[in-house]
Tab-separated table of N, CA and C in Angstrom:
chain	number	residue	atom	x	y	z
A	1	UNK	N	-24.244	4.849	-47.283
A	1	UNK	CA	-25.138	5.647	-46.477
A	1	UNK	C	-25.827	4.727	-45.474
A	2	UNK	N	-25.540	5.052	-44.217
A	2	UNK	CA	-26.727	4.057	-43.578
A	2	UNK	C	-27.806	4.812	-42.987
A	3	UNK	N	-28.694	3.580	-42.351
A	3	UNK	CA	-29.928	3.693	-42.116
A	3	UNK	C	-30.058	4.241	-40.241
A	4	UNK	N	-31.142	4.848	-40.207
A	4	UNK	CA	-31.295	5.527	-38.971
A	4	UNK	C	-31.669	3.820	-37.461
A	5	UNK	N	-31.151	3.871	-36.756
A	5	UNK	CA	-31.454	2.933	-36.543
A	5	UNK	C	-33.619	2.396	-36.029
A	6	UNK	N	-33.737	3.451	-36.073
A	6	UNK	CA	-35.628	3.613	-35.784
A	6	UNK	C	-36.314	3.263	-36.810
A	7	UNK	N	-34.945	3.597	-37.949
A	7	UNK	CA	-36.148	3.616	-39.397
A	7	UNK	C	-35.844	2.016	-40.164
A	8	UNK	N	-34.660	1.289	-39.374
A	8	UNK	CA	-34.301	-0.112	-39.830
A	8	UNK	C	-35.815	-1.219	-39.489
A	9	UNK	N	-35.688	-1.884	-40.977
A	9	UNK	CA	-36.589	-2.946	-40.622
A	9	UNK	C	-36.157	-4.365	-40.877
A	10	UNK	N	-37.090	-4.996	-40.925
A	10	UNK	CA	-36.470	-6.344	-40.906
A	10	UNK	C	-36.865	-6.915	-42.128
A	11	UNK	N	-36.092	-7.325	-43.271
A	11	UNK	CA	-36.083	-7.688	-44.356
A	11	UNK	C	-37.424	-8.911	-45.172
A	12	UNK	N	-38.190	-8.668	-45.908
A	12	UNK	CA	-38.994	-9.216	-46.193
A	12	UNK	C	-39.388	-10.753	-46.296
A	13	UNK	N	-37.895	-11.310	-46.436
A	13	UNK	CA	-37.667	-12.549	-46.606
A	13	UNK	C	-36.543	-13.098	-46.155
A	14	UNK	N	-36.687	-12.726	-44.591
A	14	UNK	CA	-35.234	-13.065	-43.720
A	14	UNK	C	-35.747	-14.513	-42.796
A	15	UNK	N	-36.746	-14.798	-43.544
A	15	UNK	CA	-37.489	-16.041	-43.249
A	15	UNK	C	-36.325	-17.250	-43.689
A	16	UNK	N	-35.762	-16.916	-44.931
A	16	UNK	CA	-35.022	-18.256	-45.886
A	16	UNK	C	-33.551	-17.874	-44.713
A	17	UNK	N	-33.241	-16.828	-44.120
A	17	UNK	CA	-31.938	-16.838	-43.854
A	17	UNK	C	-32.564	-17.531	-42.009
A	18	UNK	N	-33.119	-17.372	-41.626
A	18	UNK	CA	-33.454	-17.600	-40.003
A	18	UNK	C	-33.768	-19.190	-40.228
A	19	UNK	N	-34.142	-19.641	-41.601
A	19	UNK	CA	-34.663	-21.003	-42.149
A	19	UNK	C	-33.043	-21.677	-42.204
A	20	UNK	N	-32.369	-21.545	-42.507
A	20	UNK	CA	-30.609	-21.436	-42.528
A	20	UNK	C	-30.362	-21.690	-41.709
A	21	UNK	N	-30.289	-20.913	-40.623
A	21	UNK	CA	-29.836	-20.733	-39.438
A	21	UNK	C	-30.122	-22.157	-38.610
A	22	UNK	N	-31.676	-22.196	-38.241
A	22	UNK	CA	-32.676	-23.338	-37.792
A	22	UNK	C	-31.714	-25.056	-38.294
A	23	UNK	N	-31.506	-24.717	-39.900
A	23	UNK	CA	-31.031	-26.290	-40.324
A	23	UNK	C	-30.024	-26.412	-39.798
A	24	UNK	N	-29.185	-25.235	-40.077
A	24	UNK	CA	-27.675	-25.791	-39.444
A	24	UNK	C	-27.570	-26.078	-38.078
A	25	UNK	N	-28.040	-25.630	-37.491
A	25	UNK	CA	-28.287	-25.624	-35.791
A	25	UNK	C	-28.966	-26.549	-35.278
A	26	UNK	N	-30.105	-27.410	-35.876
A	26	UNK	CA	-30.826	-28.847	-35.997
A	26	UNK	C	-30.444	-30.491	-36.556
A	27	UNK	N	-28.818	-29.613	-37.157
A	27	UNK	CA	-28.179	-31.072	-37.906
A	27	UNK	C	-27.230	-31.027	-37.083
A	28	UNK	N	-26.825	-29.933	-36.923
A	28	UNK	CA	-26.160	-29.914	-35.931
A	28	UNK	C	-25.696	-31.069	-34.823
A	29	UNK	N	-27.365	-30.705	-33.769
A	29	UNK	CA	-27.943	-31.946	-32.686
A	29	UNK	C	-27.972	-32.911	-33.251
A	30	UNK	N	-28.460	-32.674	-34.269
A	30	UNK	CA	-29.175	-34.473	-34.462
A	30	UNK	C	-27.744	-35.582	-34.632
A	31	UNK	N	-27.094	-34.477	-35.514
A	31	UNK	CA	-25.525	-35.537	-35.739
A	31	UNK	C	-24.476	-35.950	-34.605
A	32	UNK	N	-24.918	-35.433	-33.555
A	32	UNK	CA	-23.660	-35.462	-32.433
A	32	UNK	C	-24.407	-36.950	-31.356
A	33	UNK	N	-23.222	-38.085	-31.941
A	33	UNK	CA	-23.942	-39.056	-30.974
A	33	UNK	C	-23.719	-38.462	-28.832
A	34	UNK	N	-23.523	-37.634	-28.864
A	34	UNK	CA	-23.514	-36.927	-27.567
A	34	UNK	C	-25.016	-36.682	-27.404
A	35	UNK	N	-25.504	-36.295	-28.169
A	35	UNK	CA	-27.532	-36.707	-27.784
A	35	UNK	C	-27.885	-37.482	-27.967
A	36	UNK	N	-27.517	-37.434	-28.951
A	36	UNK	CA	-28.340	-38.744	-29.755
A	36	UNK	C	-27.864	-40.595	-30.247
A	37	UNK	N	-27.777	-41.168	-29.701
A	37	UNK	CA	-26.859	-42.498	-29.626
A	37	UNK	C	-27.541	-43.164	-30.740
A	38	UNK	N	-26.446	-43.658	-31.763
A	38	UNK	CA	-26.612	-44.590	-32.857
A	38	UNK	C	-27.748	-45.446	-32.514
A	39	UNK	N	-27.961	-46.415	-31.088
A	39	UNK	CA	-29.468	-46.756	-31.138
A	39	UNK	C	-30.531	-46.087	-31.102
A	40	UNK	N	-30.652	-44.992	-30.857
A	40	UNK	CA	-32.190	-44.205	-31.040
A	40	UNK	C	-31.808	-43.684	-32.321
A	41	UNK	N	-31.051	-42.976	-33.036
A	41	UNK	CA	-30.628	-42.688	-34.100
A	41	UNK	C	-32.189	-42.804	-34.620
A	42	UNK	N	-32.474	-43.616	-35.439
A	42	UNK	CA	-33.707	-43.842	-36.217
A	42	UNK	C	-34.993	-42.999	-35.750
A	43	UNK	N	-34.947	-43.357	-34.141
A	43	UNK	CA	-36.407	-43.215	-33.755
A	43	UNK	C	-36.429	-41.369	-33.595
A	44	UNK	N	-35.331	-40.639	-32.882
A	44	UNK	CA	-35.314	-39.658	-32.623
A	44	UNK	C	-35.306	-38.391	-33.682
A	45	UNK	N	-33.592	-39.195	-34.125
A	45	UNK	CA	-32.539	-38.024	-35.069
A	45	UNK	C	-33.358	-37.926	-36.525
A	46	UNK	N	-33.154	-39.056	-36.847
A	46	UNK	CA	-33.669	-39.448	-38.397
A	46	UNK	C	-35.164	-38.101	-38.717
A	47	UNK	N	-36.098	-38.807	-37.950
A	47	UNK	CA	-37.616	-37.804	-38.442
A	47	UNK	C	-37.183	-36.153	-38.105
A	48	UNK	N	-36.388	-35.933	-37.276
A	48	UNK	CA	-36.061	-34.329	-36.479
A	48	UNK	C	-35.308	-33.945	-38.240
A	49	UNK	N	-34.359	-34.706	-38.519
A	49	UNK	CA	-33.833	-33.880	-39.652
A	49	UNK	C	-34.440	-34.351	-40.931
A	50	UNK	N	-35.186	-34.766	-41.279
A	50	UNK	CA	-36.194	-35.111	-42.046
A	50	UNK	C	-37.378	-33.873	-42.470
A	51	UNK	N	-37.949	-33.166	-40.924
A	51	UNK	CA	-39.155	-32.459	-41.171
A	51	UNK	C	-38.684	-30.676	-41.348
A	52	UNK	N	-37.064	-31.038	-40.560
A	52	UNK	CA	-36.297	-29.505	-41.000
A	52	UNK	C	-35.973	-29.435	-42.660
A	53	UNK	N	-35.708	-30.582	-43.288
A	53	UNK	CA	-35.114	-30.430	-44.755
A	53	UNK	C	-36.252	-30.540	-45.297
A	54	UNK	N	-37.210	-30.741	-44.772
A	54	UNK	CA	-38.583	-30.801	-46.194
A	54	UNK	C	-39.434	-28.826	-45.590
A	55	UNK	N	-38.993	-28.708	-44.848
A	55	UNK	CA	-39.524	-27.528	-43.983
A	55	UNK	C	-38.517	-26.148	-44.761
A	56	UNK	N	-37.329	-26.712	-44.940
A	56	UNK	CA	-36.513	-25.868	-45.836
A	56	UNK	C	-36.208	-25.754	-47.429
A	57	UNK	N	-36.838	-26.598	-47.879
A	57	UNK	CA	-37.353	-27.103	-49.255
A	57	UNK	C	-38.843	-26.557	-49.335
A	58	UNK	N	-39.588	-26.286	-48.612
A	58	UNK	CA	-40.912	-25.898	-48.668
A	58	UNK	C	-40.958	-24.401	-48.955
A	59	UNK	N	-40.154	-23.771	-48.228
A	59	UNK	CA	-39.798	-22.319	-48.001
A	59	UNK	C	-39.095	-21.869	-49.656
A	60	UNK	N	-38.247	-22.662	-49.702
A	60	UNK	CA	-37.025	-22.426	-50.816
A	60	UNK	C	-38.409	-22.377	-52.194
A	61	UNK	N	-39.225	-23.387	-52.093
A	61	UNK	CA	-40.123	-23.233	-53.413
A	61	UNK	C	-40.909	-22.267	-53.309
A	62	UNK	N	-40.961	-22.134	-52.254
A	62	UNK	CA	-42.340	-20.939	-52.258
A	62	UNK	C	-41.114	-19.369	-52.818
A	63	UNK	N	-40.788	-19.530	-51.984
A	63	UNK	CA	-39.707	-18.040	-52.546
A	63	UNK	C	-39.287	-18.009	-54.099
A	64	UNK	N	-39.097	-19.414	-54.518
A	64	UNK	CA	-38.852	-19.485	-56.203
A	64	UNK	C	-40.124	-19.207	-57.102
A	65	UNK	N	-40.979	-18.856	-56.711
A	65	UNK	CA	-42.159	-18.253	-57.280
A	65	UNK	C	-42.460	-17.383	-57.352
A	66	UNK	N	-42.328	-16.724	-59.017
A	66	UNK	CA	-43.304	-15.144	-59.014
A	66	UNK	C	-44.394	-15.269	-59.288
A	67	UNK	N	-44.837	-14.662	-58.377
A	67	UNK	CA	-46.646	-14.495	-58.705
A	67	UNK	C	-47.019	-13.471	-59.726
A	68	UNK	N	-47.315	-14.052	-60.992
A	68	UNK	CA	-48.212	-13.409	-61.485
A	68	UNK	C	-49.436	-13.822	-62.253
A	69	UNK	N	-49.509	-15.119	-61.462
A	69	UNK	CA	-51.249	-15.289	-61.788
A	69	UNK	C	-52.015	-16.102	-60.269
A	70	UNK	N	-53.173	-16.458	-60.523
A	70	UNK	CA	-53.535	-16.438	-59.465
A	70	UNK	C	-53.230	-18.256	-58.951
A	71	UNK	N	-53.006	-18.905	-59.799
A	71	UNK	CA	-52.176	-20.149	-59.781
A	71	UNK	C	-50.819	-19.958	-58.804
A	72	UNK	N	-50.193	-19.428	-59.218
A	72	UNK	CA	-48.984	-19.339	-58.570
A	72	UNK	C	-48.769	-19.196	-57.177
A	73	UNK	N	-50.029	-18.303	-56.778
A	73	UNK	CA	-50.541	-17.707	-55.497
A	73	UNK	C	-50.947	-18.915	-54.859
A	74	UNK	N	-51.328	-19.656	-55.548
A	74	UNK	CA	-51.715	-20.357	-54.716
A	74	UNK	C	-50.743	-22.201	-54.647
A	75	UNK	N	-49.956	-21.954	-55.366
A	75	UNK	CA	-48.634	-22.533	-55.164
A	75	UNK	C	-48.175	-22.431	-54.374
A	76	UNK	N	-47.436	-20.931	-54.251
A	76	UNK	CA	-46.740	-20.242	-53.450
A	76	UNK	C	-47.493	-20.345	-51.583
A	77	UNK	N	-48.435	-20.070	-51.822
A	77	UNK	CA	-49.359	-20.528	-50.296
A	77	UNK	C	-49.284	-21.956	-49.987
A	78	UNK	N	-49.822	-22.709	-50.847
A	78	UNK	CA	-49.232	-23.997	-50.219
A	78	UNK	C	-48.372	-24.660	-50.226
A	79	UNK	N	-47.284	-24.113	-50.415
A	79	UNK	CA	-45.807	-24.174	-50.444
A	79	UNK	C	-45.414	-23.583	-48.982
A	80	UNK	N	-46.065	-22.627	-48.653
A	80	UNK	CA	-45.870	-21.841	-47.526
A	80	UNK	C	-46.218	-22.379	-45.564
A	81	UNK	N	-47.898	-22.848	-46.290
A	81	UNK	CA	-48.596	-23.520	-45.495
A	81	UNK	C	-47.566	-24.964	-44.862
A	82	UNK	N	-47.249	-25.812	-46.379
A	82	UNK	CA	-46.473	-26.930	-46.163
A	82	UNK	C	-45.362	-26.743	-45.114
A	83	UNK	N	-44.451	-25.645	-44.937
A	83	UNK	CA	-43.618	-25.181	-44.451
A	83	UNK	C	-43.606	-25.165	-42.684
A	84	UNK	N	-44.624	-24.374	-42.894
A	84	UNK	CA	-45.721	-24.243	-41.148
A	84	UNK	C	-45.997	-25.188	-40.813
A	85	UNK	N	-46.791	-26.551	-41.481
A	85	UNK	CA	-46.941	-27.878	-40.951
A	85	UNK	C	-45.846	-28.467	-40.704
A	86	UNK	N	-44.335	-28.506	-40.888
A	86	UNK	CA	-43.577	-29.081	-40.932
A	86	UNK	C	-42.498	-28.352	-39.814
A	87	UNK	N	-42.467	-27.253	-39.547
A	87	UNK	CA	-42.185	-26.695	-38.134
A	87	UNK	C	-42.836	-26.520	-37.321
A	88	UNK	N	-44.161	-26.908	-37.291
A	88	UNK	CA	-44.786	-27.501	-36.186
A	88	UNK	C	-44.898	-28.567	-35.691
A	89	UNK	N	-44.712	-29.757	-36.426
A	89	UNK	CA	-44.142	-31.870	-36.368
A	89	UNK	C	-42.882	-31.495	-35.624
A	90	UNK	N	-42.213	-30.145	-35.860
A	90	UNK	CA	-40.954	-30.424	-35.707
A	90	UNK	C	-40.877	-30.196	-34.133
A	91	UNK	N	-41.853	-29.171	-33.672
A	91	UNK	CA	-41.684	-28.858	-31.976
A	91	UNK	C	-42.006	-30.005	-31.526
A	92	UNK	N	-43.295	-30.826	-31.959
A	92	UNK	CA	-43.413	-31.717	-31.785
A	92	UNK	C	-42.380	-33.115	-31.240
A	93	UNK	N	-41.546	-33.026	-32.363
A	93	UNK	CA	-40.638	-34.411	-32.648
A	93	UNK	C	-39.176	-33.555	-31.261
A	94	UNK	N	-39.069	-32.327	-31.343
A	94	UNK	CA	-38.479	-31.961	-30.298
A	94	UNK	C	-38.776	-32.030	-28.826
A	95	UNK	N	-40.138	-31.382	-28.411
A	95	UNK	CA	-40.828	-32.410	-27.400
A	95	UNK	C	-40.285	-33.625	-26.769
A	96	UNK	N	-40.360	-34.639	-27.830
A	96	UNK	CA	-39.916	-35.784	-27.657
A	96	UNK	C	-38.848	-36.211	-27.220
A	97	UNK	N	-37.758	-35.554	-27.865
A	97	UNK	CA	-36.502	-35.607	-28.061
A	97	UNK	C	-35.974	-35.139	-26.141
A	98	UNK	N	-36.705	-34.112	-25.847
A	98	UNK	CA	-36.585	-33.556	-24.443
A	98	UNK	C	-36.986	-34.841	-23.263
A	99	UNK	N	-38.196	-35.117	-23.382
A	99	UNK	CA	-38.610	-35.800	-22.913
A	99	UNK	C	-38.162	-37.446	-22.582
A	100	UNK	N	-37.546	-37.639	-23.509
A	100	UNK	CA	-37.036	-38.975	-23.463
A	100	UNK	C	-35.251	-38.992	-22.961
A	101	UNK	N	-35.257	-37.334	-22.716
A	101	UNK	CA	-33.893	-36.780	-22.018
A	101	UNK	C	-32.746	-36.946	-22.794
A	102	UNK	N	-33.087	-36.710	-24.146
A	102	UNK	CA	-31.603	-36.676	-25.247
A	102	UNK	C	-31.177	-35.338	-25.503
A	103	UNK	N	-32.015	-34.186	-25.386
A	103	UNK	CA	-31.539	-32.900	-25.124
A	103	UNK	C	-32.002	-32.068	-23.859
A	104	UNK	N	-30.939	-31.269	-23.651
A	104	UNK	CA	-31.029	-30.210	-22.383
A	104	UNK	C	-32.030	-29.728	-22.509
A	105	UNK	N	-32.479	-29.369	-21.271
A	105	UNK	CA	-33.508	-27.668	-21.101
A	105	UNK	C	-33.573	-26.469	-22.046
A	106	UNK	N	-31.918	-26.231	-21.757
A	106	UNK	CA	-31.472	-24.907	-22.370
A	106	UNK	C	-31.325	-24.960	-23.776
A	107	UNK	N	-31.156	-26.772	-24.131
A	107	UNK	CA	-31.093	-26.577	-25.910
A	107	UNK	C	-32.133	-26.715	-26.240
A	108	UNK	N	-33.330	-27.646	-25.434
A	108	UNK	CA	-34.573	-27.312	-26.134
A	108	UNK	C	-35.384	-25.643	-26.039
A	109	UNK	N	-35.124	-25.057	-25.313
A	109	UNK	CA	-35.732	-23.858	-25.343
A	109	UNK	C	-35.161	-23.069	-26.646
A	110	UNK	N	-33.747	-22.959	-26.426
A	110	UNK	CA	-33.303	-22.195	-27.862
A	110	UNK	C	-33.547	-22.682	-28.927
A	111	UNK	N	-33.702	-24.178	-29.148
A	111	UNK	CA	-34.247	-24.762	-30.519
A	111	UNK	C	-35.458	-24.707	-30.892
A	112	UNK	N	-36.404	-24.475	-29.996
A	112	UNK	CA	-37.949	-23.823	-29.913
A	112	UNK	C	-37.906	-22.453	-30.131
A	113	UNK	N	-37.234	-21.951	-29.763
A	113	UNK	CA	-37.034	-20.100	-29.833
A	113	UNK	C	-36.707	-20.352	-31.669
A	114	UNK	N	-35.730	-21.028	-31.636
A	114	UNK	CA	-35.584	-20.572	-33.653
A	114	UNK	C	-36.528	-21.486	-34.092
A	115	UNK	N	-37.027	-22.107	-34.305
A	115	UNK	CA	-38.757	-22.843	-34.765
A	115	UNK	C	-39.193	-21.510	-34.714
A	116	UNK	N	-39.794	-21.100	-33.194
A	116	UNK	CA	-41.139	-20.128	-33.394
A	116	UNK	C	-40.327	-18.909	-33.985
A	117	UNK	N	-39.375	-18.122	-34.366
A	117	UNK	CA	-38.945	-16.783	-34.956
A	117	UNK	C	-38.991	-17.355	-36.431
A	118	UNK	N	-38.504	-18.724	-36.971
A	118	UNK	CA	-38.891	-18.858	-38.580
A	118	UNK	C	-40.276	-18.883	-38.754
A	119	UNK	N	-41.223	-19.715	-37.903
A	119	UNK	CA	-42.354	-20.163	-38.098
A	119	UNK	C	-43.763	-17.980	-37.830
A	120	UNK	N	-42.775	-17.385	-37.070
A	120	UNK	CA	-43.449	-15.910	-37.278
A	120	UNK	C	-42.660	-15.233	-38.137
A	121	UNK	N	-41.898	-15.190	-38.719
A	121	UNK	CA	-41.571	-14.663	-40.168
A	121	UNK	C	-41.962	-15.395	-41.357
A	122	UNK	N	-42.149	-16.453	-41.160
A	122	UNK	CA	-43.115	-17.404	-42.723
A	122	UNK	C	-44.552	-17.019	-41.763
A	123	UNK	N	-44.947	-16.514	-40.883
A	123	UNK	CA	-46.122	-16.056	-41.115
A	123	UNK	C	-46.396	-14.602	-41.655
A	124	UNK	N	-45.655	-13.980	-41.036
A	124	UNK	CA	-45.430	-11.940	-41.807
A	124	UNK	C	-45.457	-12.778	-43.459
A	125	UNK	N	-44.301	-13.441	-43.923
A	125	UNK	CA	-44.687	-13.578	-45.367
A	125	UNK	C	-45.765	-13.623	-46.019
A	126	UNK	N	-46.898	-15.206	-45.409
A	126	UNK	CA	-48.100	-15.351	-45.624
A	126	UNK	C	-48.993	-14.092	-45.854
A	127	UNK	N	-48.804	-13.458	-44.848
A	127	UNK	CA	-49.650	-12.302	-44.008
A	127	UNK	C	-49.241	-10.977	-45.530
A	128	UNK	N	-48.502	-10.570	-45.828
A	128	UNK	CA	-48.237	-9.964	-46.732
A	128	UNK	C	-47.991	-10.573	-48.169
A	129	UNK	N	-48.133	-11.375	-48.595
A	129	UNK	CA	-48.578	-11.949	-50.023
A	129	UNK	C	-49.932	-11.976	-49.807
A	130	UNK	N	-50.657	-12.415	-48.712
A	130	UNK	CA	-52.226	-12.276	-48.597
A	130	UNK	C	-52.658	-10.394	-49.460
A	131	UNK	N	-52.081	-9.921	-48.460
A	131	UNK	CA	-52.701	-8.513	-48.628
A	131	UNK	C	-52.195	-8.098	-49.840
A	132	UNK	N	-51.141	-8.061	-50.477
A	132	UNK	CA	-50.328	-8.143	-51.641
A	132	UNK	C	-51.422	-8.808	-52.883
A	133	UNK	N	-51.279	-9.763	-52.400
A	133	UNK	CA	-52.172	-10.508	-53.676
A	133	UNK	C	-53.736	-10.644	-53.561
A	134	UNK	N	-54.244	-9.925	-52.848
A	134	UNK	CA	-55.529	-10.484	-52.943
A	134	UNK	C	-56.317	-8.787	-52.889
A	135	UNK	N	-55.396	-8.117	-52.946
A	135	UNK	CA	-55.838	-6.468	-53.309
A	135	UNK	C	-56.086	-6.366	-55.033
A	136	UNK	N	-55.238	-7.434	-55.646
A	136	UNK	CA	-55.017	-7.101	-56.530
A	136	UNK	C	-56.098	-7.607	-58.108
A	137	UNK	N	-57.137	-8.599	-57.088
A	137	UNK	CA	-58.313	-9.544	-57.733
A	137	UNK	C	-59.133	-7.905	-58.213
């Protein structure tokens, strides 16, 4: 049976799959000495795929948590939070990466475009475990 297309929404936790998306598409760059040349290697590539795999490990724990105490909640939040700090280093460390002219225009914009669409769906998450869990004190 499908769904009306007006009445389709967007899945609660399509955060871990857009989080997917982001890594593969970030190791992507970082691995192709076509940007990135074995001498900057360290300074550039290294921290860029560094703050995506701890950024996707952050997400992955928070989602492995059921909340049902108020501990967990607050696991799960700063598990969440951790996540957000770490795709934000990451526009950051991309910035850089532009700037020092190892990636295009057009790839830094689309690699900023999937940052900010994970980084506003791990916020809807936040945003609804808030209201979720804190109705429930």
């Amino acid at each position: 049976m499908s769904v009306r297309k007006g009445d389709r929404g967007e899945g609660k936790l399509q955060v871990l799959n857009k989080a997917r998306e982001l890594k593969k598409y970030s190791l992507g760059i970082v691995r192709s000495e076509k940007h990135f040349p074995k001498s900057t290697r360290w300074l550039y590539a290294s921290p860029i795929a560094e703050e995506i795999r701890e950024a996707c490990i952050c997400i992955r724990h928070a989602n492995s948590v059921y909340v049902s105490s108020e501990d967990e909640y607050r696991y799960r939040r700063m598990e969440q939070t951790k996540a957000h700090a770490h795709l934000d280093a990451l526009l950051d460390l991309i910035d850089d990466a532009y700037d020092a002219g190892y990636i295009e225009g057009r790839q830094a914009e689309y690699w900023t475009g999937l940052i900010l669409q994970t980084d506003d769906l791990l916020k809807a998450w936040i945003k609804s475990d808030r209201e979720k869990y804190q109705e429930n004190k």
